[in-house]
Short mmCIF file of C-alpha atoms and ligand atoms in Angstrom, two decimals:
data_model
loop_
_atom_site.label_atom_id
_atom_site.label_comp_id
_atom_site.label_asym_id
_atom_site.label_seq_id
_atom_site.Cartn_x
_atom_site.Cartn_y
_atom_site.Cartn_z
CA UNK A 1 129.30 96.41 126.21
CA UNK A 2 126.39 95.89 123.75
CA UNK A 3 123.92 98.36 122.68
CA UNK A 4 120.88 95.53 124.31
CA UNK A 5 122.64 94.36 127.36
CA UNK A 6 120.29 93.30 130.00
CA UNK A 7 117.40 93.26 127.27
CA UNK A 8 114.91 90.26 126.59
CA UNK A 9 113.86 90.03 122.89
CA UNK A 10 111.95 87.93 121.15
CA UNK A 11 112.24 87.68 117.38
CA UNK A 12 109.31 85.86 115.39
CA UNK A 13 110.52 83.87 112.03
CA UNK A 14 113.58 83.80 113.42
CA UNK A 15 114.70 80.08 112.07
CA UNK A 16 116.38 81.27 109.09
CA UNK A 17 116.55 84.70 106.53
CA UNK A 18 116.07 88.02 107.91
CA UNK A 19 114.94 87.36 110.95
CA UNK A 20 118.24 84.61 111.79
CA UNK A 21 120.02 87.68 111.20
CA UNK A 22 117.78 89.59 113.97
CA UNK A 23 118.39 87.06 116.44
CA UNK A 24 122.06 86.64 115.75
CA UNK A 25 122.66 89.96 115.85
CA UNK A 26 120.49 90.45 119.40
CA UNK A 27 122.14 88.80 121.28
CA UNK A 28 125.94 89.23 119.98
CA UNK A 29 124.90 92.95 120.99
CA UNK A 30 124.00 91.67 124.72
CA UNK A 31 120.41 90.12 124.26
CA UNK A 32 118.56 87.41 125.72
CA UNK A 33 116.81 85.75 123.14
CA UNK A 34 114.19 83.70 122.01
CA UNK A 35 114.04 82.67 118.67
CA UNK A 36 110.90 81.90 117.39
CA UNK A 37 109.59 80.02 114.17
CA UNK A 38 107.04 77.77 113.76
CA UNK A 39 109.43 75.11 112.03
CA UNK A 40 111.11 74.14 115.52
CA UNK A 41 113.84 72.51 114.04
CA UNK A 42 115.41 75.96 112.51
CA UNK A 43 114.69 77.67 115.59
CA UNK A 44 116.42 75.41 117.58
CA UNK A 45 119.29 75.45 115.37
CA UNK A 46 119.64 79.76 115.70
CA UNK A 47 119.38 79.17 119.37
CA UNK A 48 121.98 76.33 119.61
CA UNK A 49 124.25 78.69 117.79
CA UNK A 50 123.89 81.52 119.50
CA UNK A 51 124.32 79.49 123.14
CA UNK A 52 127.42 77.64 121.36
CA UNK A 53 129.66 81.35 121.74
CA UNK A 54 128.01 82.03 124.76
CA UNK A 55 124.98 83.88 123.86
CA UNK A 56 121.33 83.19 125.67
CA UNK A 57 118.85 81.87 123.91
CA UNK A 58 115.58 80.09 124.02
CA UNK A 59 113.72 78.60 120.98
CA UNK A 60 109.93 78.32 120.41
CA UNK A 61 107.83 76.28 117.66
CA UNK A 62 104.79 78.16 118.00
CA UNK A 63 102.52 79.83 115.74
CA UNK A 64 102.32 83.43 115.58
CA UNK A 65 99.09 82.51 113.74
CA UNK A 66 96.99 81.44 116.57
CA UNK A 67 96.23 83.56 119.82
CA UNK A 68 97.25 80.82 122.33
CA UNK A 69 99.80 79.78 121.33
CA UNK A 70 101.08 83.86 120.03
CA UNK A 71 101.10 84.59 124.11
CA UNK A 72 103.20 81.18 124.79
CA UNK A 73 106.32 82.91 122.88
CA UNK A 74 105.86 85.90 125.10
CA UNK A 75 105.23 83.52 127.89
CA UNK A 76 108.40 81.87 127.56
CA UNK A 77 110.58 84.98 127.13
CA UNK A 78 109.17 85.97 130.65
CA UNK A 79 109.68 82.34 132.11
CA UNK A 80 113.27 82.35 130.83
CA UNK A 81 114.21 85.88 131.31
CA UNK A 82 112.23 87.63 133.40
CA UNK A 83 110.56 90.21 131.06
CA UNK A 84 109.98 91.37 127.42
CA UNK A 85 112.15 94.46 126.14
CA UNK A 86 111.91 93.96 122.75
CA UNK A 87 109.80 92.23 120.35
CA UNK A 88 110.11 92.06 116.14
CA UNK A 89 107.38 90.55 114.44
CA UNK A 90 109.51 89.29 111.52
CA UNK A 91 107.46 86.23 110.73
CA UNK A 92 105.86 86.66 107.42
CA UNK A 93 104.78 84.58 104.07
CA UNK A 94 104.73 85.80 100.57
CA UNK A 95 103.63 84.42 96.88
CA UNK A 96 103.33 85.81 94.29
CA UNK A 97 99.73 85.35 91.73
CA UNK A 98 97.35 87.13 89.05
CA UNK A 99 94.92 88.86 91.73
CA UNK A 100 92.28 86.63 89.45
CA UNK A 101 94.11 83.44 90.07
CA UNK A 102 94.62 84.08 93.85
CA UNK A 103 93.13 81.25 96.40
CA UNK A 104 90.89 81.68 99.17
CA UNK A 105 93.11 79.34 101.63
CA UNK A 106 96.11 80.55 100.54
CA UNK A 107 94.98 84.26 100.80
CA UNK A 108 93.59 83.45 103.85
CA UNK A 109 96.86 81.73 105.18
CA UNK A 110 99.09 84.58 104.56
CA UNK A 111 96.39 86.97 106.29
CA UNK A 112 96.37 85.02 109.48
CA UNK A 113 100.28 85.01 109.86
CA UNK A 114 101.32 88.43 108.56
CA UNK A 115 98.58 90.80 110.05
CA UNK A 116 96.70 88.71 112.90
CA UNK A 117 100.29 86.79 113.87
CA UNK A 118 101.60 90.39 114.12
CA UNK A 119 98.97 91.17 115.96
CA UNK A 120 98.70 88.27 118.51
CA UNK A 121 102.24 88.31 119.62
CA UNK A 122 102.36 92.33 119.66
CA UNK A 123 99.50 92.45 122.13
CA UNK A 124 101.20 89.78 124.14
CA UNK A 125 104.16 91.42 123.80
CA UNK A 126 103.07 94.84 125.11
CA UNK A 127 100.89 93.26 128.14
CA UNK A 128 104.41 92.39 129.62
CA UNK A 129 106.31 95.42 128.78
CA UNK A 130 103.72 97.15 130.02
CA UNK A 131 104.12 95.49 133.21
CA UNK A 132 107.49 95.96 133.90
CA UNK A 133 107.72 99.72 132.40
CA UNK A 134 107.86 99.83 128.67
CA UNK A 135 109.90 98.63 125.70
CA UNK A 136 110.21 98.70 121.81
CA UNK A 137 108.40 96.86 119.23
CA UNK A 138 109.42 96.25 115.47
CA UNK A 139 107.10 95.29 113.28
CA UNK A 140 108.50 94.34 109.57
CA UNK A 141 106.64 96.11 106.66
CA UNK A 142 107.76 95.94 103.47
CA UNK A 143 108.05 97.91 100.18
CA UNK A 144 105.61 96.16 98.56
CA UNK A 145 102.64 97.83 100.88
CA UNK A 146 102.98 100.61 98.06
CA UNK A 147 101.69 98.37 95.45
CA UNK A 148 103.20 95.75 93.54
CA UNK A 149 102.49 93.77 90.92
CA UNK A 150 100.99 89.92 91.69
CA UNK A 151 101.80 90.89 95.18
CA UNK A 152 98.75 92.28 95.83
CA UNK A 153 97.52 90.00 99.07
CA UNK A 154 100.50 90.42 100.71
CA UNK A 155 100.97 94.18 99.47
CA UNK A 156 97.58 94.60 101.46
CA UNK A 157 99.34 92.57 104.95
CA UNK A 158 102.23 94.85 104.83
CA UNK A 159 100.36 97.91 104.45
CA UNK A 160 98.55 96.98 107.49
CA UNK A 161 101.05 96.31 109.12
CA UNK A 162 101.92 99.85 108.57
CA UNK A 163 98.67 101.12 109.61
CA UNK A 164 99.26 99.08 113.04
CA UNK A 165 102.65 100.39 113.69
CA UNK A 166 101.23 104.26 113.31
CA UNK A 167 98.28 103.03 115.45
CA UNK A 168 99.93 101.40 118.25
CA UNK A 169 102.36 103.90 118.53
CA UNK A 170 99.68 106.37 119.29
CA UNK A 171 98.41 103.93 121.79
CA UNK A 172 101.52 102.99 123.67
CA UNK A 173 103.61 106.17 123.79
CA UNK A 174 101.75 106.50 127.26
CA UNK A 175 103.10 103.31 128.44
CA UNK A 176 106.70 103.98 127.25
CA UNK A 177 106.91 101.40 124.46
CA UNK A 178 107.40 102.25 121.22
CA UNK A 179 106.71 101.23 118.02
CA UNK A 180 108.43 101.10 114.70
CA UNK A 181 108.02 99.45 111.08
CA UNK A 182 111.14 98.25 108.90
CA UNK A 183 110.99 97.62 105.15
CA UNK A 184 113.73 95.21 104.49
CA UNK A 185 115.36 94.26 101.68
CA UNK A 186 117.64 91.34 101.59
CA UNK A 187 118.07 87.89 99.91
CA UNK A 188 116.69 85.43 101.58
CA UNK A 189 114.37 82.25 100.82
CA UNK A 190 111.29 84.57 100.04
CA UNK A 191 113.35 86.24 97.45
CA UNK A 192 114.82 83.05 95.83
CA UNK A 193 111.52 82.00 95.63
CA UNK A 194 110.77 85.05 93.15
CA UNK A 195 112.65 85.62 89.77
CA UNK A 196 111.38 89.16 89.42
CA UNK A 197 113.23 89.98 93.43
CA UNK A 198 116.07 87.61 92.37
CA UNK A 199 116.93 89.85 89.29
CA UNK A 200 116.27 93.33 91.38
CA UNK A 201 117.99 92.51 94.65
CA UNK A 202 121.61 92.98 94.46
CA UNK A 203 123.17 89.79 95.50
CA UNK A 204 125.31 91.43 98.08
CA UNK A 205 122.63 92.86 100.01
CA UNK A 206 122.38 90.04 102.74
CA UNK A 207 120.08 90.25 105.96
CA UNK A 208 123.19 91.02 107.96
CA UNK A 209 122.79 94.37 106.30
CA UNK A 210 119.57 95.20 107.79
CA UNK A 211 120.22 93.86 111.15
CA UNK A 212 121.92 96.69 113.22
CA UNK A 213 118.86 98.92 112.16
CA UNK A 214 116.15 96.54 114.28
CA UNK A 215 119.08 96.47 116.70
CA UNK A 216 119.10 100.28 117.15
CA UNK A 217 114.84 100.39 117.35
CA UNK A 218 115.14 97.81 119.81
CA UNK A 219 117.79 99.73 122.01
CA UNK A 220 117.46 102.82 124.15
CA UNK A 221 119.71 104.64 121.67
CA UNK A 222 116.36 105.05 119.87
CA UNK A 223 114.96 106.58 122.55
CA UNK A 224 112.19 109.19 121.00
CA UNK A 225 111.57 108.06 117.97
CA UNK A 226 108.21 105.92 117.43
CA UNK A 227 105.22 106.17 114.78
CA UNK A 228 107.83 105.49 111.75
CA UNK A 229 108.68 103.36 109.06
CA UNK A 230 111.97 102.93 107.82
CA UNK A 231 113.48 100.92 104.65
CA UNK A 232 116.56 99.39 104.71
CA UNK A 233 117.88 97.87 101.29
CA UNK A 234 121.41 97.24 102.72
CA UNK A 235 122.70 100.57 101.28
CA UNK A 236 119.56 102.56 101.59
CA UNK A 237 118.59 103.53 104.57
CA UNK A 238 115.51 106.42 104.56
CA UNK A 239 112.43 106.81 106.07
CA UNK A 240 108.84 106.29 104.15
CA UNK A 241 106.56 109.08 104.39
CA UNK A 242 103.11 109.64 106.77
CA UNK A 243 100.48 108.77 104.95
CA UNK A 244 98.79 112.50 104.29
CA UNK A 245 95.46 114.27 103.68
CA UNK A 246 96.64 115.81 100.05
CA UNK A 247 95.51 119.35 98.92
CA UNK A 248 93.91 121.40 97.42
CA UNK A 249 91.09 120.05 100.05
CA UNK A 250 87.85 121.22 98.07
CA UNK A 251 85.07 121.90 100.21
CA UNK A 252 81.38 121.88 99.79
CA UNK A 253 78.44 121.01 101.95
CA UNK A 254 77.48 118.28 99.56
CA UNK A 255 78.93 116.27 96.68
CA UNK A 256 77.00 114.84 93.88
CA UNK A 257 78.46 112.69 90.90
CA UNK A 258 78.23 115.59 88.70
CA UNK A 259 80.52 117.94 90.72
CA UNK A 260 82.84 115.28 91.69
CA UNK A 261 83.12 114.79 87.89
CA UNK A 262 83.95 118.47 87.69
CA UNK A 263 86.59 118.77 90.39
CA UNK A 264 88.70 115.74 88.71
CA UNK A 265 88.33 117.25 85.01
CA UNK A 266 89.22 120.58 86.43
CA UNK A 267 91.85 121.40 89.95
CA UNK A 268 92.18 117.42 90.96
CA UNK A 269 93.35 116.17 87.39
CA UNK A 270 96.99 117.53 87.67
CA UNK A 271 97.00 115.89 91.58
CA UNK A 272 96.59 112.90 90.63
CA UNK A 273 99.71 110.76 91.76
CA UNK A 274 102.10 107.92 89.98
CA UNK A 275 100.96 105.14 91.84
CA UNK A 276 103.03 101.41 93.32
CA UNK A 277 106.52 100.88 94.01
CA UNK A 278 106.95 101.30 90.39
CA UNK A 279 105.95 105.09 90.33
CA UNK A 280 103.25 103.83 87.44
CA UNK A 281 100.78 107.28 86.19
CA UNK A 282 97.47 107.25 86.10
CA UNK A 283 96.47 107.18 82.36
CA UNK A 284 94.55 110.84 83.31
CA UNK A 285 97.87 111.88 84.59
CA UNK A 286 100.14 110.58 81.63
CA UNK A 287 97.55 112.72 79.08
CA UNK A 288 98.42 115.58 80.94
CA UNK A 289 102.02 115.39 81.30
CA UNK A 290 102.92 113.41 77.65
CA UNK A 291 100.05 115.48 75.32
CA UNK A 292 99.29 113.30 72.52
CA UNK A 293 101.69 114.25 69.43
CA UNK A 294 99.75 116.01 66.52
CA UNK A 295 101.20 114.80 62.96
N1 NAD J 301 113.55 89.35 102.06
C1 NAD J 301 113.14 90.56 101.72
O1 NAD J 301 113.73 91.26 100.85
C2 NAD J 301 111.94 91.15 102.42
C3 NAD J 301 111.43 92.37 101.92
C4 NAD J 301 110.37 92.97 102.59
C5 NAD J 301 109.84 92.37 103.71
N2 NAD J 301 110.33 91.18 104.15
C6 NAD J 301 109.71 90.60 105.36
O2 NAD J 301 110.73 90.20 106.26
C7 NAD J 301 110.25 89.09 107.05
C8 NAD J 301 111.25 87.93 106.97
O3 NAD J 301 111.32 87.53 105.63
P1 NAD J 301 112.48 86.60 105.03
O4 NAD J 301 112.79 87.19 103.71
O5 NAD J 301 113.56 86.39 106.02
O6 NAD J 301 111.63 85.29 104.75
P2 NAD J 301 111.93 83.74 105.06
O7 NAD J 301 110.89 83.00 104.33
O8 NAD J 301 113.36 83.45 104.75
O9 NAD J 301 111.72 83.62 106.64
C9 NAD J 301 110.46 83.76 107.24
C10 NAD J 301 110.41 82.85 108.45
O10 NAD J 301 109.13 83.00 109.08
C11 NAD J 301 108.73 81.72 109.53
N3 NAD J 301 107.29 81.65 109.69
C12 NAD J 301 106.35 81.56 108.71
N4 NAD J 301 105.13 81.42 109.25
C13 NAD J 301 105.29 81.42 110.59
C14 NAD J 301 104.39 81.31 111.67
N5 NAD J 301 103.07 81.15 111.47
N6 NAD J 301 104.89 81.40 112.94
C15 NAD J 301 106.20 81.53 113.15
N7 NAD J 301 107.11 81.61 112.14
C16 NAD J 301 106.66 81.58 110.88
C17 NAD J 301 109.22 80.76 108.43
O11 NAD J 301 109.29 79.41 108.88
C18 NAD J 301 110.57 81.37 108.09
O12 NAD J 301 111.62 80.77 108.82
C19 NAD J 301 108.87 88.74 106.48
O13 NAD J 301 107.87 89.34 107.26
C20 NAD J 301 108.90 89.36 105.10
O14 NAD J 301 107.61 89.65 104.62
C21 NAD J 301 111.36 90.55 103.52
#
């Protein structure tokens, strides 16, 4: 017996990398699929492969992109299996530029699929678990939402997809469905494309590795747990803070430039943070902590 028996899913950029592995993985634990990418071709393929050792599985060539045609991959999950338990909105874009040397359409592009794409197919998604009693939703974040460098547009996509996940949550506790965010790390095309990822990503850390964590948010075993985000290198597995108000909290009933001056030359200097993935201090910060040597 597997852990999604009896459970529709619908994975988006499931055609090939991570989210292959999602829908491979769904359904050898029980799940009806549909695999979802908006090359056709690959998604086909997944779904062929999963029906050829008995598996069920659908695939669609939509666009997560566009609202109409977002709801058709929910649509068909319903029209093939009857409801949606489970969605993970894997499908996602990356490149990496000089924030100077970054493109409107291209900026734009990666927008539309990784935040309003996530957004689309989640509301879909949660209209029909909501009408047949709940379900789980996985949204895929990423490490780079803490800053990274020539990463910055889709830094910004993943950290809203963050903020979503927190959001929703909130929202759809109430209607039983719950709502998580994974940071993966694996190779895959998006990290061949990168020499920087190539060189830091262990070459044994596949998307295989990541899989049975999306499995175990999408199953009842996870039954509880909501709001989160959780990175997954393969070997790592940890969750990533809440996003916190920091103290000391100074207080006054107004602020001017002068006393904001004062409170970050006097008690906010030594709060200041590292900042990024890459744990990077704030020049202020590195004064403090490395003093200048004196000859
Ligand atoms: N690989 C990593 O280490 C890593 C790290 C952090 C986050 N992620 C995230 O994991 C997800 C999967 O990434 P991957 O590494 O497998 O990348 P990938 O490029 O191998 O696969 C992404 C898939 O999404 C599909 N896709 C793109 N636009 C689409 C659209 N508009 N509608 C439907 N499908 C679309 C692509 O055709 C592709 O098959 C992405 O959201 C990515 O940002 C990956």
């Amino acid at each position: 017996m597997g852990i999604l028996d009896g459970k529709a899913v619908v994975i988006t950029g499931g055609g090939r990398g991570l989210g292959e592995a999602y829908a491979m993985h769904a359904a050898l634990a029980g799940a009806s699929v549909v695999v979802n990418d908006n090359d056709g071709d690959l998604a086909e393929r997944v779904a062929e492969h999963i029906r050829g050792y008995g598996g069920r599985a659908v695939s669609s060539n939509h666009t997560v992109a566009d609202p109409s045609e977002a709801a058709k991959i929910v649509e068909l999950c319903v029209d093939e299996f009857g409801r949606v338990d489970g969605l993970v909105n894997n499908a996602g874009l990356n490149y990496e530029t000089a924030p100077w040397e970054d493109d409107p359409e291209t900026i734009r592009n990666v927008v539309e699929v990784n935040v309003l794409g996530v957004i689309y197919t989640g509301i879909a998604a949660m209209r029909a678990m909501r009408a047949t009693g709940g379900g789980s939703i996985v949204n895929i974040s990423s490490g780079a939402s803490f800053g990274q460098r020539k990463l910055a547009t889709y830094s910004a996509t993943k950290g809203a997809v963050a903020s979503l996940s927190y959001s929703w949550a909130l929202d759809l506790e109430s209607e039983n469905i719950r709502v998580n965010a994974v940071c993966p790390v694996a190779h895959t095309r998006m990290v061949w494309k990168s020499e920087r990822s190539l060189r830091a990503i262990p070459a044994d850390r596949t998307p295989g590795k990541v899989a049975p964590l999306v499995l175990f948010l999408l199953s009842d075993r996870a039954e509880g747990i909501t709001g989160q985000v959780i990175r997954c290198n393969g070997r790592q597995l940890h969750l990533v803070g809440q996003p916190y108000f920091k103290q000391p909290i100074l207080e006054s009933d107004s602020w001017d430039t002068a006393s904001v001056e004062r409170a970050f030359t006097g008690v906010l200097q030594a709060h200041l943070e590292p900042y990024g993935l890459e744990k990077r201090m704030p020049p202020r910060l590195r004064a403090l902590v490395e003093p200048p040597q004196t000859a």
